Amino acid sequence: MRIADVRVRFFRYRPPNPLVSSVGSRRVRLLCLVEVASTSGLVGVGESWVNFPSWVAAERHATVVEGVAPLLVGHDATDVVDTHHRLKATLAPVGRQSGITGAVSQALSGVDLALWDLLARERDVPVYRMLGGGRSRVPVYASGLGPQLDEEIVRAQMARGIRAFKIKVGFDPVEDYTQVARLRHMVGEDARIMVDANQGWRTPAEALQAIKRLEPLQLDWVEEPLPCDDWEGMARVAAQSPVPISAGENLYGREAFAWWAHRGAFTIAQPDVTKVGGFTEAWAIAQMMPAYGLAWAPHFLGGAVGLAATCHLFALAPGGIAVELDSNPNALREEVVEPPFPTQVEAGCIMLPDAPGWGITLREDWLAAHEVAWHEAWQEADRSAAQGPR
Ligand SMILES: [Mg+2]
């Protein structure tokens, strides 16, 4: 089985309300699917992160079409791990030289996911079982809450049996406390609460002051208190914080995770299969973290394909806390697939099916109706992203 073709496609969804974090707000959500077709007629599907800002569609299209596809077509489609390392060795220097390390890694992620899906489909087995995984129940936590708490969304997640919640902070300190306190009051003392600052505090002193203010609300972790390139500051915060520190959604490659882990810059690692270099890379990171005495919790905030792959990763690697599940309505996650996997949650868990590949069935009619060209996505980009925090 050889690789016959590589395609990259974009799909657009406009949520009812803009999504707000300390980085900015977005009114358009995109899904980037990478499809790898084999000479045997099968197609594997992967997802590449294009969540924010939406003008990255232009870069992603160019990187996959010009940078990645020529390295794949005609090659063996079954040697996924070797292909991953070959692509990484070729493209990582290009990314460093041109200042797009993360973007190259995100493009590689989409291809890597598609290759695993393709191989498992060819063997007619789920990815996680093909690689030796046995767990089929995947616990999830509800993320994407705040900064203004929507109680209806929280109640809907509680009705699905979810007992862990993550809310945005990094805005006005008094308002941060008020919103987290509202959440604690709603979900009760036994539920788990995490907060995500999205790199919103500027110095270790500011971050530690904010964390200590929120600590009485019993937090399981504080996510990205400082800019993701400040590992020294993160190490100082992690050493002094009364609450565990998590990070990793903006780190690229296992080497970066090893660097941070070795220096104590986080206590919970958060690789994202659609960003970090794909399933191959995230699996290596998840397996590595226990050796440092660290936990991991996969980051994810995209569409159905990436969510399914994240669940497969969780089923394979030990030491995971729970899979991140965006609480906000997103047709790119919920309507793009035939239900129930991966959108159905029961007793706080997603169940992995026995279907081959990622185990999902994409709705071709839905895809056709929502597809946009890369330059259409770019023209409709959420320009508030360039305006900084709200
Ligand atoms: Mg986050």
Short mmCIF file of C-alpha atoms in Angstrom, two decimals, residues 1 33-38 42-47 77 80 109-128 130-131 279-280 305 308-309 312 341 355-362:
data_model
loop_
_atom_site.label_atom_id
_atom_site.label_comp_id
_atom_site.label_asym_id
_atom_site.label_seq_id
_atom_site.Cartn_x
_atom_site.Cartn_y
_atom_site.Cartn_z
CA MET A 1 0.00 0.00 0.00
CA LEU A 33 -8.84 17.90 7.67
CA VAL A 34 -5.86 16.22 6.03
CA GLU A 35 -6.77 13.24 3.87
CA VAL A 36 -4.18 10.69 2.78
CA ALA A 37 -5.34 8.35 0.01
CA SER A 38 -3.64 5.02 -0.69
CA LEU A 42 -8.56 3.75 1.17
CA VAL A 43 -8.50 7.22 2.72
CA GLY A 44 -7.12 8.07 6.16
CA VAL A 45 -8.22 11.29 7.87
CA GLY A 46 -6.31 13.54 10.24
CA GLU A 47 -6.90 16.96 11.79
CA ALA A 77 1.85 4.03 3.63
CA VAL A 80 3.99 5.26 9.82
CA SER A 109 0.19 16.44 13.03
CA GLY A 110 -2.61 16.32 10.47
CA VAL A 111 -0.63 14.03 8.20
CA ASP A 112 0.49 11.78 11.04
CA LEU A 113 -3.10 11.30 12.25
CA ALA A 114 -4.23 10.51 8.69
CA LEU A 115 -1.50 7.87 8.28
CA TRP A 116 -2.48 6.07 11.50
CA ASP A 117 -6.15 6.13 10.47
CA LEU A 118 -5.25 4.80 7.02
CA LEU A 119 -3.14 1.93 8.38
CA ALA A 120 -5.79 0.88 10.91
CA ARG A 121 -8.50 1.02 8.26
CA GLU A 122 -6.39 -1.14 5.99
CA ARG A 123 -6.09 -3.67 8.84
CA ASP A 124 -9.75 -3.21 9.79
CA VAL A 125 -9.03 -2.51 13.46
CA PRO A 126 -9.28 0.54 15.77
CA VAL A 127 -6.00 2.45 16.09
CA TYR A 128 -5.77 1.97 19.86
CA MET A 130 -3.81 -2.06 16.69
CA LEU A 131 -1.17 -0.53 18.99
CA PHE A 279 -0.31 10.88 17.42
CA THR A 280 3.24 9.49 17.16
CA VAL A 305 -11.34 13.75 14.15
CA ALA A 308 -11.39 10.81 18.44
CA ALA A 309 -7.61 10.55 18.06
CA HIS A 312 -7.35 6.71 21.31
CA PHE A 341 -18.61 8.54 18.78
CA ALA A 355 -14.86 0.48 14.30
CA PRO A 356 -11.60 0.67 12.30
CA GLY A 357 -9.23 3.63 12.29
CA TRP A 358 -10.35 6.44 14.59
CA GLY A 359 -13.74 4.77 14.70
CA ILE A 360 -15.69 7.71 13.32
CA THR A 361 -18.00 8.09 10.35
CA LEU A 362 -17.78 11.50 8.71
#
